């Protein structure tokens, strides 16, 4: 059976915003990506009302808000000893809702050459528009040169990648944090990757607490590094992040929620109260993502 390939159908001029960070944690067969303990702990940590909405439900939510959304899961099969929910299913659903959804793929770096082969297949055969990594959940140090062949392959493919950084809601409050190590999500580990692969577009997900100054510095220094603002209500953003988003990082910062853990409505309500210049807000909400993702022309990033 031929692969369902995603083709971009978003009218960039018509939408009001692009949410760069939306999780799809259940597929059409009902398989949930996370073990129950992690699912429950993250729901409690974020006070999420609905943890696993369907992909079509996500599309309906964003269509109603006149927004586009980047959707993905995380392939952490080695560390979690659990298969991810189907990325192919995500692509098929995004293709069905290509007026509002943009699919990213994910591969498990611990699978070595298989990760590279799968990344090439997801990009070439399925049309994913980027990739998602969670170093703490997947259990790897992105600066370790054993993973450099993967970053080199992604640089050649020419698609951006979102990396979780900072504090972690996954495993929060569990004994030993479910074995999840926060140090793997220090943004400084991505500085080496950005330096050694200058054409690889890297998005550091979330305010990188407790390493926000490091993240600010990297995004300022490296032209190929961006920050998405997901995972935190804007009312809790570190002051340095707000200040720099209003100035030197205004072209490098991207709207993101972490939906369904945080709803767009709740995030935007708090965002409205931030002391940002009028000309900066539309860059964060839409323009920066449109440029990074190549939405103006439908081309790959």
mmCIF file of N, CA and C in Angstrom, residues 82-218:
data_model
loop_
_atom_site.group_PDB
_atom_site.id
_atom_site.type_symbol
_atom_site.label_atom_id
_atom_site.label_comp_id
_atom_site.label_asym_id
_atom_site.label_seq_id
_atom_site.Cartn_x
_atom_site.Cartn_y
_atom_site.Cartn_z
ATOM 1 N N UNK A 82 8.645 0.931 24.810
ATOM 2 C CA UNK A 82 7.264 1.053 24.355
ATOM 3 C C UNK A 82 7.258 1.681 22.963
ATOM 4 N N UNK A 83 6.515 1.095 22.056
ATOM 5 C CA UNK A 83 6.411 1.651 20.715
ATOM 6 C C UNK A 83 5.684 3.001 20.762
ATOM 7 N N UNK A 84 6.114 3.953 19.954
ATOM 8 C CA UNK A 84 5.384 5.225 19.893
ATOM 9 C C UNK A 84 4.060 5.033 19.177
ATOM 10 N N UNK A 85 3.150 5.989 19.348
ATOM 11 C CA UNK A 85 1.973 5.950 18.491
ATOM 12 C C UNK A 85 2.415 6.235 17.057
ATOM 13 N N UNK A 86 1.630 5.833 16.112
ATOM 14 C CA UNK A 86 2.041 5.798 14.712
ATOM 15 C C UNK A 86 2.275 7.186 14.121
ATOM 16 N N UNK A 87 3.505 7.426 13.685
ATOM 17 C CA UNK A 87 3.819 8.676 12.999
ATOM 18 C C UNK A 87 3.171 8.685 11.620
ATOM 19 N N UNK A 88 3.114 7.528 10.987
ATOM 20 C CA UNK A 88 2.432 7.435 9.701
ATOM 21 C C UNK A 88 0.958 7.831 9.845
ATOM 22 N N UNK A 89 0.364 7.471 10.969
ATOM 23 C CA UNK A 89 -1.017 7.837 11.246
ATOM 24 C C UNK A 89 -1.147 9.350 11.419
ATOM 25 N N UNK A 90 -0.155 9.958 12.062
ATOM 26 C CA UNK A 90 -0.151 11.416 12.225
ATOM 27 C C UNK A 90 -0.071 12.095 10.862
ATOM 28 N N UNK A 91 0.794 11.586 10.005
ATOM 29 C CA UNK A 91 0.926 12.161 8.664
ATOM 30 C C UNK A 91 -0.381 12.040 7.888
ATOM 31 N N UNK A 92 -0.999 10.869 7.976
ATOM 32 C CA UNK A 92 -2.266 10.670 7.265
ATOM 33 C C UNK A 92 -3.337 11.630 7.767
ATOM 34 N N UNK A 93 -3.400 11.796 9.092
ATOM 35 C CA UNK A 93 -4.374 12.727 9.651
ATOM 36 C C UNK A 93 -4.076 14.165 9.297
ATOM 37 N N UNK A 94 -2.782 14.526 9.275
ATOM 38 C CA UNK A 94 -2.407 15.887 8.891
ATOM 39 C C UNK A 94 -2.721 16.139 7.420
ATOM 40 N N UNK A 95 -2.517 15.126 6.588
ATOM 41 C CA UNK A 95 -2.855 15.259 5.167
ATOM 42 C C UNK A 95 -4.356 15.477 4.993
ATOM 43 N N UNK A 96 -5.132 14.827 5.849
ATOM 44 C CA UNK A 96 -6.595 14.954 5.820
ATOM 45 C C UNK A 96 -7.030 16.351 6.287
ATOM 46 N N UNK A 97 -6.162 16.981 7.081
ATOM 47 C CA UNK A 97 -6.460 18.302 7.642
ATOM 48 C C UNK A 97 -5.337 19.286 7.301
ATOM 49 N N UNK A 98 -4.890 19.230 6.048
ATOM 50 C CA UNK A 98 -3.691 19.997 5.701
ATOM 51 C C UNK A 98 -3.911 21.496 5.582
ATOM 52 N N UNK A 99 -5.150 21.944 5.815
ATOM 53 C CA UNK A 99 -5.405 23.387 5.864
ATOM 54 C C UNK A 99 -5.001 23.985 7.207
ATOM 55 N N UNK A 100 -4.787 23.107 8.222
ATOM 56 C CA UNK A 100 -4.418 23.627 9.549
ATOM 57 C C UNK A 100 -3.274 22.872 10.226
ATOM 58 N N UNK A 101 -2.968 21.645 9.783
ATOM 59 C CA UNK A 101 -1.963 20.843 10.490
ATOM 60 C C UNK A 101 -0.695 20.657 9.659
ATOM 61 N N UNK A 102 0.440 20.642 10.370
ATOM 62 C CA UNK A 102 1.764 20.455 9.775
ATOM 63 C C UNK A 102 2.449 19.325 10.545
ATOM 64 N N UNK A 103 2.696 18.171 9.919
ATOM 65 C CA UNK A 103 3.258 17.040 10.661
ATOM 66 C C UNK A 103 4.789 17.090 10.747
ATOM 67 N N UNK A 104 5.298 16.826 11.952
ATOM 68 C CA UNK A 104 6.717 16.577 12.168
ATOM 69 C C UNK A 104 6.877 15.097 12.481
ATOM 70 N N UNK A 105 8.007 14.527 12.087
ATOM 71 C CA UNK A 105 8.324 13.147 12.430
ATOM 72 C C UNK A 105 9.148 13.076 13.703
ATOM 73 N N UNK A 106 9.459 11.864 14.116
ATOM 74 C CA UNK A 106 10.362 11.650 15.244
ATOM 75 C C UNK A 106 11.043 10.305 15.044
ATOM 76 N N UNK A 107 12.318 10.248 15.396
ATOM 77 C CA UNK A 107 13.054 8.988 15.364
ATOM 78 C C UNK A 107 13.808 8.846 16.680
ATOM 79 N N UNK A 108 14.110 7.620 17.035
ATOM 80 C CA UNK A 108 14.821 7.332 18.285
ATOM 81 C C UNK A 108 16.323 7.307 17.999
ATOM 82 N N UNK A 109 17.082 8.308 18.466
ATOM 83 C CA UNK A 109 18.523 8.334 18.184
ATOM 84 C C UNK A 109 19.270 7.098 18.683
ATOM 85 N N UNK A 110 18.721 6.418 19.687
ATOM 86 C CA UNK A 110 19.391 5.245 20.234
ATOM 87 C C UNK A 110 19.346 4.054 19.287
ATOM 88 N N UNK A 111 18.584 4.163 18.211
ATOM 89 C CA UNK A 111 18.521 3.060 17.242
ATOM 90 C C UNK A 111 19.566 3.192 16.130
ATOM 91 N N UNK A 112 20.442 4.196 16.226
ATOM 92 C CA UNK A 112 21.584 4.306 15.318
ATOM 93 C C UNK A 112 21.219 4.499 13.861
ATOM 94 N N UNK A 113 21.762 3.629 13.000
ATOM 95 C CA UNK A 113 21.552 3.760 11.559
ATOM 96 C C UNK A 113 20.079 3.639 11.186
ATOM 97 N N UNK A 114 19.320 2.887 11.965
ATOM 98 C CA UNK A 114 17.885 2.755 11.682
ATOM 99 C C UNK A 114 17.179 4.104 11.808
ATOM 100 N N UNK A 115 17.636 4.930 12.750
ATOM 101 C CA UNK A 115 17.034 6.255 12.927
ATOM 102 C C UNK A 115 17.251 7.111 11.686
ATOM 103 N N UNK A 116 18.447 7.018 11.114
ATOM 104 C CA UNK A 116 18.748 7.782 9.897
ATOM 105 C C UNK A 116 17.889 7.309 8.739
ATOM 106 N N UNK A 117 17.788 6.000 8.572
ATOM 107 C CA UNK A 117 16.968 5.450 7.483
ATOM 108 C C UNK A 117 15.513 5.865 7.637
ATOM 109 N N UNK A 118 15.020 5.797 8.874
ATOM 110 C CA UNK A 118 13.618 6.154 9.100
ATOM 111 C C UNK A 118 13.387 7.650 8.880
ATOM 112 N N UNK A 119 14.327 8.484 9.303
ATOM 113 C CA UNK A 119 14.183 9.926 9.084
ATOM 114 C C UNK A 119 14.092 10.236 7.590
ATOM 115 N N UNK A 120 14.943 9.586 6.803
ATOM 116 C CA UNK A 120 14.921 9.811 5.354
ATOM 117 C C UNK A 120 13.598 9.345 4.751
ATOM 118 N N UNK A 121 13.075 8.242 5.270
ATOM 119 C CA UNK A 121 11.814 7.716 4.750
ATOM 120 C C UNK A 121 10.635 8.622 5.138
ATOM 121 N N UNK A 122 10.635 9.096 6.383
ATOM 122 C CA UNK A 122 9.550 9.970 6.824
ATOM 123 C C UNK A 122 9.537 11.278 6.039
ATOM 124 N N UNK A 123 10.727 11.779 5.705
ATOM 125 C CA UNK A 123 10.804 13.012 4.928
ATOM 126 C C UNK A 123 10.495 12.766 3.452
ATOM 127 N N UNK A 124 11.128 11.726 2.894
ATOM 128 C CA UNK A 124 11.003 11.503 1.458
ATOM 129 C C UNK A 124 9.690 10.889 1.017
ATOM 130 N N UNK A 125 9.214 9.885 1.769
ATOM 131 C CA UNK A 125 8.000 9.172 1.374
ATOM 132 C C UNK A 125 6.731 9.751 1.984
ATOM 133 N N UNK A 126 6.853 10.317 3.184
ATOM 134 C CA UNK A 126 5.662 10.776 3.897
ATOM 135 C C UNK A 126 5.513 12.291 3.943
ATOM 136 N N UNK A 127 6.577 13.018 3.647
ATOM 137 C CA UNK A 127 6.467 14.472 3.556
ATOM 138 C C UNK A 127 6.414 15.217 4.872
ATOM 139 N N UNK A 128 6.978 14.629 5.949
ATOM 140 C CA UNK A 128 7.009 15.384 7.197
ATOM 141 C C UNK A 128 7.797 16.668 6.985
ATOM 142 N N UNK A 129 7.463 17.698 7.751
ATOM 143 C CA UNK A 129 8.055 19.025 7.557
ATOM 144 C C UNK A 129 9.122 19.365 8.592
ATOM 145 N N UNK A 130 9.439 18.408 9.465
ATOM 146 C CA UNK A 130 10.456 18.608 10.486
ATOM 147 C C UNK A 130 10.485 17.401 11.402
ATOM 148 N N UNK A 131 11.256 17.500 12.484
ATOM 149 C CA UNK A 131 11.400 16.389 13.425
ATOM 150 C C UNK A 131 11.346 16.896 14.863
ATOM 151 N N UNK A 132 10.964 15.984 15.769
ATOM 152 C CA UNK A 132 10.862 16.297 17.188
ATOM 153 C C UNK A 132 11.731 15.344 17.990
ATOM 154 N N UNK A 133 12.521 15.916 18.916
ATOM 155 C CA UNK A 133 13.359 15.129 19.820
ATOM 156 C C UNK A 133 13.132 15.602 21.253
ATOM 157 N N UNK A 134 13.260 14.654 22.185
ATOM 158 C CA UNK A 134 13.137 14.948 23.610
ATOM 159 C C UNK A 134 14.298 14.233 24.302
ATOM 160 N N UNK A 135 15.475 14.887 24.380
ATOM 161 C CA UNK A 135 16.658 14.209 24.903
ATOM 162 C C UNK A 135 16.480 13.542 26.260
ATOM 163 N N UNK A 136 15.729 14.175 27.165
ATOM 164 C CA UNK A 136 15.543 13.572 28.489
ATOM 165 C C UNK A 136 14.669 12.328 28.410
ATOM 166 N N UNK A 137 13.565 12.414 27.705
ATOM 167 C CA UNK A 137 12.665 11.271 27.578
ATOM 168 C C UNK A 137 13.308 10.152 26.762
ATOM 169 N N UNK A 138 14.050 10.519 25.723
ATOM 170 C CA UNK A 138 14.702 9.521 24.864
ATOM 171 C C UNK A 138 16.019 9.030 25.445
ATOM 172 N N UNK A 139 16.547 9.749 26.433
ATOM 173 C CA UNK A 139 17.741 9.286 27.139
ATOM 174 C C UNK A 139 19.036 9.411 26.362
ATOM 175 N N UNK A 140 19.307 10.604 25.810
ATOM 176 C CA UNK A 140 20.559 10.771 25.073
ATOM 177 C C UNK A 140 21.073 12.209 25.189
ATOM 178 N N UNK A 141 22.374 12.351 25.016
ATOM 179 C CA UNK A 141 23.041 13.646 25.013
ATOM 180 C C UNK A 141 23.220 14.072 23.558
ATOM 181 N N UNK A 142 22.498 15.095 23.097
ATOM 182 C CA UNK A 142 22.571 15.459 21.679
ATOM 183 C C UNK A 142 23.950 15.920 21.220
ATOM 184 N N UNK A 143 24.816 16.333 22.163
ATOM 185 C CA UNK A 143 26.158 16.778 21.786
ATOM 186 C C UNK A 143 27.137 15.621 21.624
ATOM 187 N N UNK A 144 26.737 14.412 22.011
ATOM 188 C CA UNK A 144 27.604 13.242 21.863
ATOM 189 C C UNK A 144 27.781 12.949 20.377
ATOM 190 N N UNK A 145 29.042 12.841 19.961
ATOM 191 C CA UNK A 145 29.316 12.703 18.535
ATOM 192 C C UNK A 145 28.823 11.388 17.934
ATOM 193 N N UNK A 146 28.417 10.442 18.761
ATOM 194 C CA UNK A 146 27.840 9.226 18.189
ATOM 195 C C UNK A 146 26.530 9.524 17.460
ATOM 196 N N UNK A 147 25.899 10.678 17.780
ATOM 197 C CA UNK A 147 24.646 11.041 17.122
ATOM 198 C C UNK A 147 24.862 12.005 15.957
ATOM 199 N N UNK A 148 26.102 12.367 15.694
ATOM 200 C CA UNK A 148 26.388 13.319 14.631
ATOM 201 C C UNK A 148 25.955 12.829 13.240
ATOM 202 N N UNK A 149 26.059 11.534 12.937
ATOM 203 C CA UNK A 149 25.547 11.098 11.623
ATOM 204 C C UNK A 149 24.059 11.401 11.431
ATOM 205 N N UNK A 150 23.287 11.352 12.509
ATOM 206 C CA UNK A 150 21.869 11.680 12.414
ATOM 207 C C UNK A 150 21.683 13.167 12.138
ATOM 208 N N UNK A 151 22.426 14.012 12.847
ATOM 209 C CA UNK A 151 22.288 15.462 12.621
ATOM 210 C C UNK A 151 22.775 15.825 11.215
ATOM 211 N N UNK A 152 23.808 15.154 10.758
ATOM 212 C CA UNK A 152 24.290 15.399 9.400
ATOM 213 C C UNK A 152 23.225 15.024 8.370
ATOM 214 N N UNK A 153 22.537 13.902 8.607
ATOM 215 C CA UNK A 153 21.482 13.471 7.690
ATOM 216 C C UNK A 153 20.325 14.467 7.689
ATOM 217 N N UNK A 154 19.947 14.953 8.861
ATOM 218 C CA UNK A 154 18.847 15.915 8.932
ATOM 219 C C UNK A 154 19.241 17.235 8.283
ATOM 220 N N UNK A 155 20.504 17.617 8.439
ATOM 221 C CA UNK A 155 20.973 18.829 7.769
ATOM 222 C C UNK A 155 20.872 18.666 6.257
ATOM 223 N N UNK A 156 21.225 17.489 5.744
ATOM 224 C CA UNK A 156 21.138 17.230 4.309
ATOM 225 C C UNK A 156 19.683 17.196 3.836
ATOM 226 N N UNK A 157 18.806 16.628 4.658
ATOM 227 C CA UNK A 157 17.382 16.595 4.315
ATOM 228 C C UNK A 157 16.830 18.021 4.229
ATOM 229 N N UNK A 158 17.326 18.891 5.095
ATOM 230 C CA UNK A 158 16.944 20.296 5.049
ATOM 231 C C UNK A 158 15.697 20.655 5.825
ATOM 232 N N UNK A 159 15.399 19.877 6.862
ATOM 233 C CA UNK A 159 14.221 20.149 7.674
ATOM 234 C C UNK A 159 14.629 20.541 9.090
ATOM 235 N N UNK A 160 13.838 21.397 9.772
ATOM 236 C CA UNK A 160 14.165 21.804 11.134
ATOM 237 C C UNK A 160 13.829 20.720 12.146
ATOM 238 N N UNK A 161 14.359 20.860 13.347
ATOM 239 C CA UNK A 161 14.060 19.915 14.428
ATOM 240 C C UNK A 161 13.799 20.679 15.720
ATOM 241 N N UNK A 162 12.783 20.231 16.431
ATOM 242 C CA UNK A 162 12.449 20.773 17.749
ATOM 243 C C UNK A 162 13.054 19.859 18.802
ATOM 244 N N UNK A 163 13.800 20.450 19.734
ATOM 245 C CA UNK A 163 14.390 19.710 20.848
ATOM 246 C C UNK A 163 13.814 20.236 22.160
ATOM 247 N N UNK A 164 13.301 19.334 22.983
ATOM 248 C CA UNK A 164 12.891 19.731 24.320
ATOM 249 C C UNK A 164 14.097 20.279 25.076
ATOM 250 N N UNK A 165 13.890 21.382 25.797
ATOM 251 C CA UNK A 165 14.930 21.916 26.685
ATOM 252 C C UNK A 165 14.300 22.290 28.017
ATOM 253 N N UNK A 166 15.139 22.325 29.049
ATOM 254 C CA UNK A 166 14.711 22.813 30.353
ATOM 255 C C UNK A 166 13.932 21.817 31.188
ATOM 256 N N UNK A 167 13.193 22.376 32.134
ATOM 257 C CA UNK A 167 12.402 21.588 33.081
ATOM 258 C C UNK A 167 11.513 20.596 32.353
ATOM 259 N N UNK A 168 11.117 19.539 33.048
ATOM 260 C CA UNK A 168 10.426 18.439 32.393
ATOM 261 C C UNK A 168 9.160 18.058 33.149
ATOM 262 N N UNK A 169 8.011 18.194 32.468
ATOM 263 C CA UNK A 169 6.770 17.736 33.071
ATOM 264 C C UNK A 169 6.625 16.230 33.035
ATOM 265 N N UNK A 170 7.378 15.586 32.152
ATOM 266 C CA UNK A 170 7.343 14.127 32.066
ATOM 267 C C UNK A 170 8.049 13.521 33.279
ATOM 268 N N UNK A 171 7.329 12.727 34.033
ATOM 269 C CA UNK A 171 7.905 12.098 35.216
ATOM 270 C C UNK A 171 7.894 12.969 36.449
ATOM 271 N N UNK A 172 7.387 14.199 36.334
ATOM 272 C CA UNK A 172 7.393 15.116 37.470
ATOM 273 C C UNK A 172 6.601 14.535 38.640
ATOM 274 N N UNK A 173 7.228 14.514 39.797
ATOM 275 C CA UNK A 173 6.572 14.039 41.010
ATOM 276 C C UNK A 173 6.660 12.546 41.233
ATOM 277 N N UNK A 174 7.237 11.817 40.280
ATOM 278 C CA UNK A 174 7.387 10.372 40.432
ATOM 279 C C UNK A 174 8.745 10.038 41.060
ATOM 280 N N UNK A 175 8.857 8.897 41.725
ATOM 281 C CA UNK A 175 10.151 8.510 42.311
ATOM 282 C C UNK A 175 11.256 8.510 41.250
ATOM 283 N N UNK A 176 12.304 9.278 41.518
ATOM 284 C CA UNK A 176 13.392 9.383 40.549
ATOM 285 C C UNK A 176 12.981 10.036 39.244
ATOM 286 N N UNK A 177 11.814 10.700 39.239
ATOM 287 C CA UNK A 177 11.334 11.309 37.997
ATOM 288 C C UNK A 177 11.174 10.290 36.883
ATOM 289 N N UNK A 178 10.867 9.025 37.258
ATOM 290 C CA UNK A 178 10.696 7.918 36.299
ATOM 291 C C UNK A 178 12.011 7.624 35.581
ATOM 292 N N UNK A 179 13.126 8.003 36.208
ATOM 293 C CA UNK A 179 14.432 7.754 35.603
ATOM 294 C C UNK A 179 14.830 8.753 34.535
ATOM 295 N N UNK A 180 14.019 9.794 34.353
ATOM 296 C CA UNK A 180 14.276 10.797 33.317
ATOM 297 C C UNK A 180 15.289 11.814 33.840
ATOM 298 N N UNK A 181 16.350 12.057 33.069
ATOM 299 C CA UNK A 181 17.451 12.916 33.504
ATOM 300 C C UNK A 181 17.351 14.292 32.852
ATOM 301 N N UNK A 182 17.215 15.316 33.695
ATOM 302 C CA UNK A 182 17.031 16.672 33.205
ATOM 303 C C UNK A 182 18.252 17.201 32.470
ATOM 304 N N UNK A 183 19.445 16.753 32.855
ATOM 305 C CA UNK A 183 20.676 17.306 32.288
ATOM 306 C C UNK A 183 20.747 17.144 30.771
ATOM 307 N N UNK A 184 20.108 16.117 30.237
ATOM 308 C CA UNK A 184 20.113 15.923 28.789
ATOM 309 C C UNK A 184 19.378 17.044 28.054
ATOM 310 N N UNK A 185 18.572 17.811 28.791
ATOM 311 C CA UNK A 185 17.805 18.892 28.178
ATOM 312 C C UNK A 185 18.395 20.267 28.461
ATOM 313 N N UNK A 186 19.649 20.311 28.879
ATOM 314 C CA UNK A 186 20.355 21.587 29.008
ATOM 315 C C UNK A 186 20.602 22.130 27.598
ATOM 316 N N UNK A 187 20.142 23.342 27.297
ATOM 317 C CA UNK A 187 20.311 23.861 25.936
ATOM 318 C C UNK A 187 21.763 23.987 25.498
ATOM 319 N N UNK A 188 22.693 24.060 26.451
ATOM 320 C CA UNK A 188 24.103 24.145 26.068
ATOM 321 C C UNK A 188 24.555 22.930 25.260
ATOM 322 N N UNK A 189 23.896 21.793 25.442
ATOM 323 C CA UNK A 189 24.239 20.607 24.667
ATOM 324 C C UNK A 189 23.906 20.794 23.189
ATOM 325 N N UNK A 190 22.951 21.676 22.902
ATOM 326 C CA UNK A 190 22.578 21.941 21.513
ATOM 327 C C UNK A 190 23.489 22.970 20.860
ATOM 328 N N UNK A 191 24.227 23.715 21.667
ATOM 329 C CA UNK A 191 25.137 24.705 21.100
ATOM 330 C C UNK A 191 26.191 24.034 20.232
ATOM 331 N N UNK A 192 26.723 22.901 20.697
ATOM 332 C CA UNK A 192 27.716 22.166 19.913
ATOM 333 C C UNK A 192 27.119 21.661 18.609
ATOM 334 N N UNK A 193 25.886 21.170 18.661
ATOM 335 C CA UNK A 193 25.218 20.676 17.458
ATOM 336 C C UNK A 193 25.017 21.820 16.460
ATOM 337 N N UNK A 194 24.552 22.963 16.958
ATOM 338 C CA UNK A 194 24.322 24.119 16.088
ATOM 339 C C UNK A 194 25.614 24.623 15.461
ATOM 340 N N UNK A 195 26.701 24.566 16.239
ATOM 341 C CA UNK A 195 27.992 25.028 15.722
ATOM 342 C C UNK A 195 28.539 24.092 14.654
ATOM 343 N N UNK A 196 28.389 22.799 14.865
ATOM 344 C CA UNK A 196 28.972 21.814 13.955
ATOM 345 C C UNK A 196 28.098 21.527 12.737
ATOM 346 N N UNK A 197 26.805 21.920 12.812
ATOM 347 C CA UNK A 197 25.884 21.721 11.682
ATOM 348 C C UNK A 197 25.138 23.032 11.426
ATOM 349 N N UNK A 198 25.830 24.020 10.856
ATOM 350 C CA UNK A 198 25.292 25.380 10.756
ATOM 351 C C UNK A 198 24.072 25.538 9.861
ATOM 352 N N UNK A 199 23.798 24.552 9.009
ATOM 353 C CA UNK A 199 22.606 24.619 8.159
ATOM 354 C C UNK A 199 21.427 23.853 8.761
ATOM 355 N N UNK A 200 21.637 23.246 9.920
ATOM 356 C CA UNK A 200 20.600 22.489 10.618
ATOM 357 C C UNK A 200 19.816 23.462 11.487
ATOM 358 N N UNK A 201 18.546 23.655 11.167
ATOM 359 C CA UNK A 201 17.712 24.601 11.907
ATOM 360 C C UNK A 201 17.193 23.944 13.188
ATOM 361 N N UNK A 202 17.572 24.499 14.327
ATOM 362 C CA UNK A 202 17.263 23.926 15.636
ATOM 363 C C UNK A 202 16.306 24.833 16.394
ATOM 364 N N UNK A 203 15.241 24.247 16.889
ATOM 365 C CA UNK A 203 14.266 24.979 17.709
ATOM 366 C C UNK A 203 14.364 24.446 19.135
ATOM 367 N N UNK A 204 14.774 25.287 20.051
ATOM 368 C CA UNK A 204 14.823 24.903 21.462
ATOM 369 C C UNK A 204 13.427 25.100 22.042
ATOM 370 N N UNK A 205 12.789 24.002 22.397
ATOM 371 C CA UNK A 205 11.417 24.075 22.890
ATOM 372 C C UNK A 205 11.379 24.526 24.333
ATOM 373 N N UNK A 206 10.461 25.426 24.607
ATOM 374 C CA UNK A 206 10.118 25.877 25.952
ATOM 375 C C UNK A 206 11.083 26.930 26.512
ATOM 376 N N UNK A 207 10.591 27.771 27.414
ATOM 377 C CA UNK A 207 11.511 28.504 28.271
ATOM 378 C C UNK A 207 12.405 27.471 28.970
ATOM 379 N N UNK A 208 13.729 27.645 28.856
ATOM 380 C CA UNK A 208 14.669 26.587 29.250
ATOM 381 C C UNK A 208 15.052 26.636 30.721
ATOM 382 N N UNK A 209 14.084 26.906 31.578
ATOM 383 C CA UNK A 209 14.329 26.945 33.023
ATOM 384 C C UNK A 209 14.909 25.603 33.469
ATOM 385 N N UNK A 210 16.011 25.567 34.220
ATOM 386 C CA UNK A 210 16.718 26.679 34.881
ATOM 387 C C UNK A 210 17.884 27.235 34.077
ATOM 388 N N UNK A 211 17.876 27.060 32.767
ATOM 389 C CA UNK A 211 19.009 27.473 31.933
ATOM 390 C C UNK A 211 18.590 28.527 30.908
ATOM 391 N N UNK A 212 17.738 29.476 31.325
ATOM 392 C CA UNK A 212 17.223 30.437 30.355
ATOM 393 C C UNK A 212 18.308 31.348 29.771
ATOM 394 N N UNK A 213 19.231 31.795 30.607
ATOM 395 C CA UNK A 213 20.293 32.664 30.093
ATOM 396 C C UNK A 213 21.134 31.947 29.040
ATOM 397 N N UNK A 214 21.372 30.649 29.262
ATOM 398 C CA UNK A 214 22.103 29.867 28.268
ATOM 399 C C UNK A 214 21.349 29.817 26.939
ATOM 400 N N UNK A 215 20.040 29.559 27.019
ATOM 401 C CA UNK A 215 19.233 29.491 25.803
ATOM 402 C C UNK A 215 19.210 30.833 25.082
ATOM 403 N N UNK A 216 19.047 31.913 25.829
ATOM 404 C CA UNK A 216 19.065 33.244 25.218
ATOM 405 C C UNK A 216 20.372 33.489 24.479
ATOM 406 N N UNK A 217 21.463 33.110 25.119
ATOM 407 C CA UNK A 217 22.783 33.327 24.533
ATOM 408 C C UNK A 217 22.956 32.540 23.238
ATOM 409 N N UNK A 218 22.554 31.269 23.261
ATOM 410 C CA UNK A 218 22.702 30.422 22.076
ATOM 411 C C UNK A 218 21.868 30.958 20.916
#
